[in-house]
Coordinates of C-alpha atoms in Angstrom, one line a residue:
X1 CA 0.1 -0.1 0.1
X2 CA 1.5 3.2 -0.8
X3 CA 1.4 6.5 1.1
X4 CA -1.3 7.9 -0.9
X5 CA -3.2 4.9 -0.5
X6 CA -3.0 4.9 3.2
X7 CA -3.8 8.6 3.3
X8 CA -6.7 8.0 0.9
X9 CA -8.4 5.1 3.0
X10 CA -7.1 7.1 6.3
X11 CA -9.4 10.1 5.2
X12 CA -12.6 8.4 3.7
X13 CA -12.7 6.2 7.1
X14 CA -12.7 9.9 9.0
X15 CA -15.9 10.8 6.6
X16 CA -18.0 7.8 7.0
X17 CA -17.5 8.1 11.0
X18 CA -17.8 11.9 10.8
X19 CA -21.2 11.2 8.7
X20 CA -22.4 8.2 10.6
X21 CA -22.5 6.7 6.8
X22 CA -22.8 3.1 6.0
X23 CA -20.8 3.5 3.3
X24 CA -18.7 6.5 1.9
X25 CA -16.8 6.4 -1.4
X26 CA -14.5 7.9 -3.6
X27 CA -14.6 7.9 -7.0
X28 CA -11.8 9.1 -9.4
X29 CA -11.8 9.3 -13.3
X30 CA -9.8 6.5 -15.1
X31 CA -9.1 8.9 -18.5
X32 CA -8.0 5.2 -19.9
X33 CA -11.3 3.6 -19.6
X34 CA -13.4 6.6 -19.7
X35 CA -15.1 5.7 -16.5
X36 CA -15.1 6.9 -12.7
X37 CA -13.3 4.2 -10.7
X38 CA -14.3 3.6 -6.8
X39 CA -10.8 4.4 -5.8
X40 CA -10.9 3.8 -1.7
X41 CA -14.3 3.4 0.4
X42 CA -15.4 2.1 3.9
X43 CA -18.2 0.1 4.4
X44 CA -20.2 -1.7 6.5
X45 CA -21.5 -3.7 3.7
X46 CA -20.1 -7.0 2.5
X47 CA -21.6 -6.2 -0.8
X48 CA -19.5 -3.1 -1.9
X49 CA -18.2 -4.0 -5.3
X50 CA -14.5 -2.7 -4.7
X51 CA -13.8 -2.5 -8.4
X52 CA -16.8 -0.5 -8.8
X53 CA -16.7 2.1 -12.2
X54 CA -19.2 4.5 -12.9
X55 CA -19.8 6.2 -16.4
X56 CA -20.6 10.0 -16.2
X57 CA -24.4 10.4 -16.0
X58 CA -25.0 7.0 -14.5
X59 CA -27.4 7.2 -11.5
X60 CA -27.1 9.4 -8.8
X61 CA -23.0 9.3 -8.8
X62 CA -22.8 10.0 -12.6
X63 CA -25.3 12.9 -12.5
X64 CA -23.0 14.5 -9.5
X65 CA -19.8 13.8 -11.9
X66 CA -21.9 15.3 -14.7
X67 CA -23.0 17.9 -13.2
X68 CA -19.9 19.0 -11.0
X69 CA -22.2 19.3 -8.5
X70 CA -23.7 18.8 -4.8
X71 CA -26.5 16.1 -4.6
X72 CA -28.6 15.1 -1.6
X73 CA -31.6 12.5 -1.6
X74 CA -32.8 12.1 1.7
X75 CA -35.8 9.7 1.0
X76 CA -34.1 7.4 -1.3
X77 CA -36.5 4.6 -2.8
X78 CA -35.0 2.9 -5.2
X79 CA -33.4 -0.4 -5.3
X80 CA -29.4 0.4 -3.8
X81 CA -27.9 -1.4 -6.9
X82 CA -28.7 1.6 -8.9
X83 CA -26.1 3.5 -7.1
X84 CA -23.4 1.5 -8.8
X85 CA -21.2 -0.1 -6.1
X86 CA -23.4 -2.5 -4.2
X87 CA -23.8 -6.0 -5.9
X88 CA -27.5 -6.5 -3.7
X89 CA -30.2 -3.7 -2.2
X90 CA -29.2 -2.4 1.0
X91 CA -32.2 -0.8 1.8
X92 CA -30.7 2.9 2.1
X93 CA -32.5 5.8 3.2
X94 CA -30.0 8.7 2.2
X95 CA -27.5 9.4 -0.3
X96 CA -25.4 12.3 -0.2
X97 CA -22.3 13.0 -2.7
X98 CA -20.1 16.1 -3.4
X99 CA -17.4 16.3 -6.6
X100 CA -14.1 17.2 -5.7
X101 CA -13.2 20.8 -6.7
X102 CA -10.1 20.2 -8.2
X103 CA -9.1 20.8 -12.1
X104 CA -6.5 18.6 -12.0
X105 CA -8.2 15.3 -10.7
X106 CA -12.1 14.8 -11.7
X107 CA -13.8 12.7 -9.3
X108 CA -16.4 12.6 -6.4
X109 CA -17.0 11.9 -2.6
X110 CA -20.2 9.7 -1.6
X111 CA -22.0 8.7 1.4
X112 CA -25.1 6.6 2.3
X113 CA -27.0 5.6 5.3
X114 CA -29.7 3.6 6.5
X115 CA -30.9 6.5 8.6
X116 CA -33.6 8.3 7.1
X117 CA -33.5 12.0 7.3
X118 CA -29.5 11.5 8.4
X119 CA -28.2 14.5 6.3
X120 CA -28.4 17.6 6.3
X121 CA -27.3 21.2 4.8
X122 CA -24.6 21.2 7.7
X123 CA -23.6 17.5 6.5
X124 CA -23.6 18.6 3.0
X125 CA -21.0 21.5 3.9
X126 CA -18.9 19.1 6.0
X127 CA -18.8 16.7 2.9
X128 CA -17.8 19.7 0.7
X129 CA -15.0 20.2 2.9
X130 CA -13.8 16.4 2.9
X131 CA -13.8 16.5 -0.8
X132 CA -11.6 19.7 -1.0
X133 CA -9.0 17.9 1.5
X134 CA -9.3 14.6 -1.1
X135 CA -8.6 17.1 -4.5
X136 CA -5.6 18.7 -2.0
X137 CA -4.6 15.0 -1.3
X138 CA -4.7 13.9 -4.6
X139 CA -3.4 16.9 -6.6
X140 CA -0.5 17.0 -4.0
X141 CA 0.5 13.4 -5.1
X142 CA 0.5 14.1 -9.0

């Protein structure tokens, strides 16, 4: 494990704990494959797809990546397989994501929860702050 991988995992674990997320995921652009790859994650689920990839405009994550805008969904009423990083439905009730504010690296940070109404405007600001830290860390490594 490289220093960057270790630092990314440490930071994603912190995101998960601070937001009380069921899963926290970081997707970064894989330019060769023209997809966004799950780069690091922290999850309570055994059904997360560790090599998941998402195309731009595919599901909620794809919308965030395509529009470079945050998204918060507190009454999640779809099968969580549509998120693109679970192999089966996890009965989630909330999803939130923020794009990385970087000109060098395109990506997004996402959290989800089994609690209803678990993410607030304050949670969105916290997630955006973490997204900025991920961007600093990744851009610094490049």
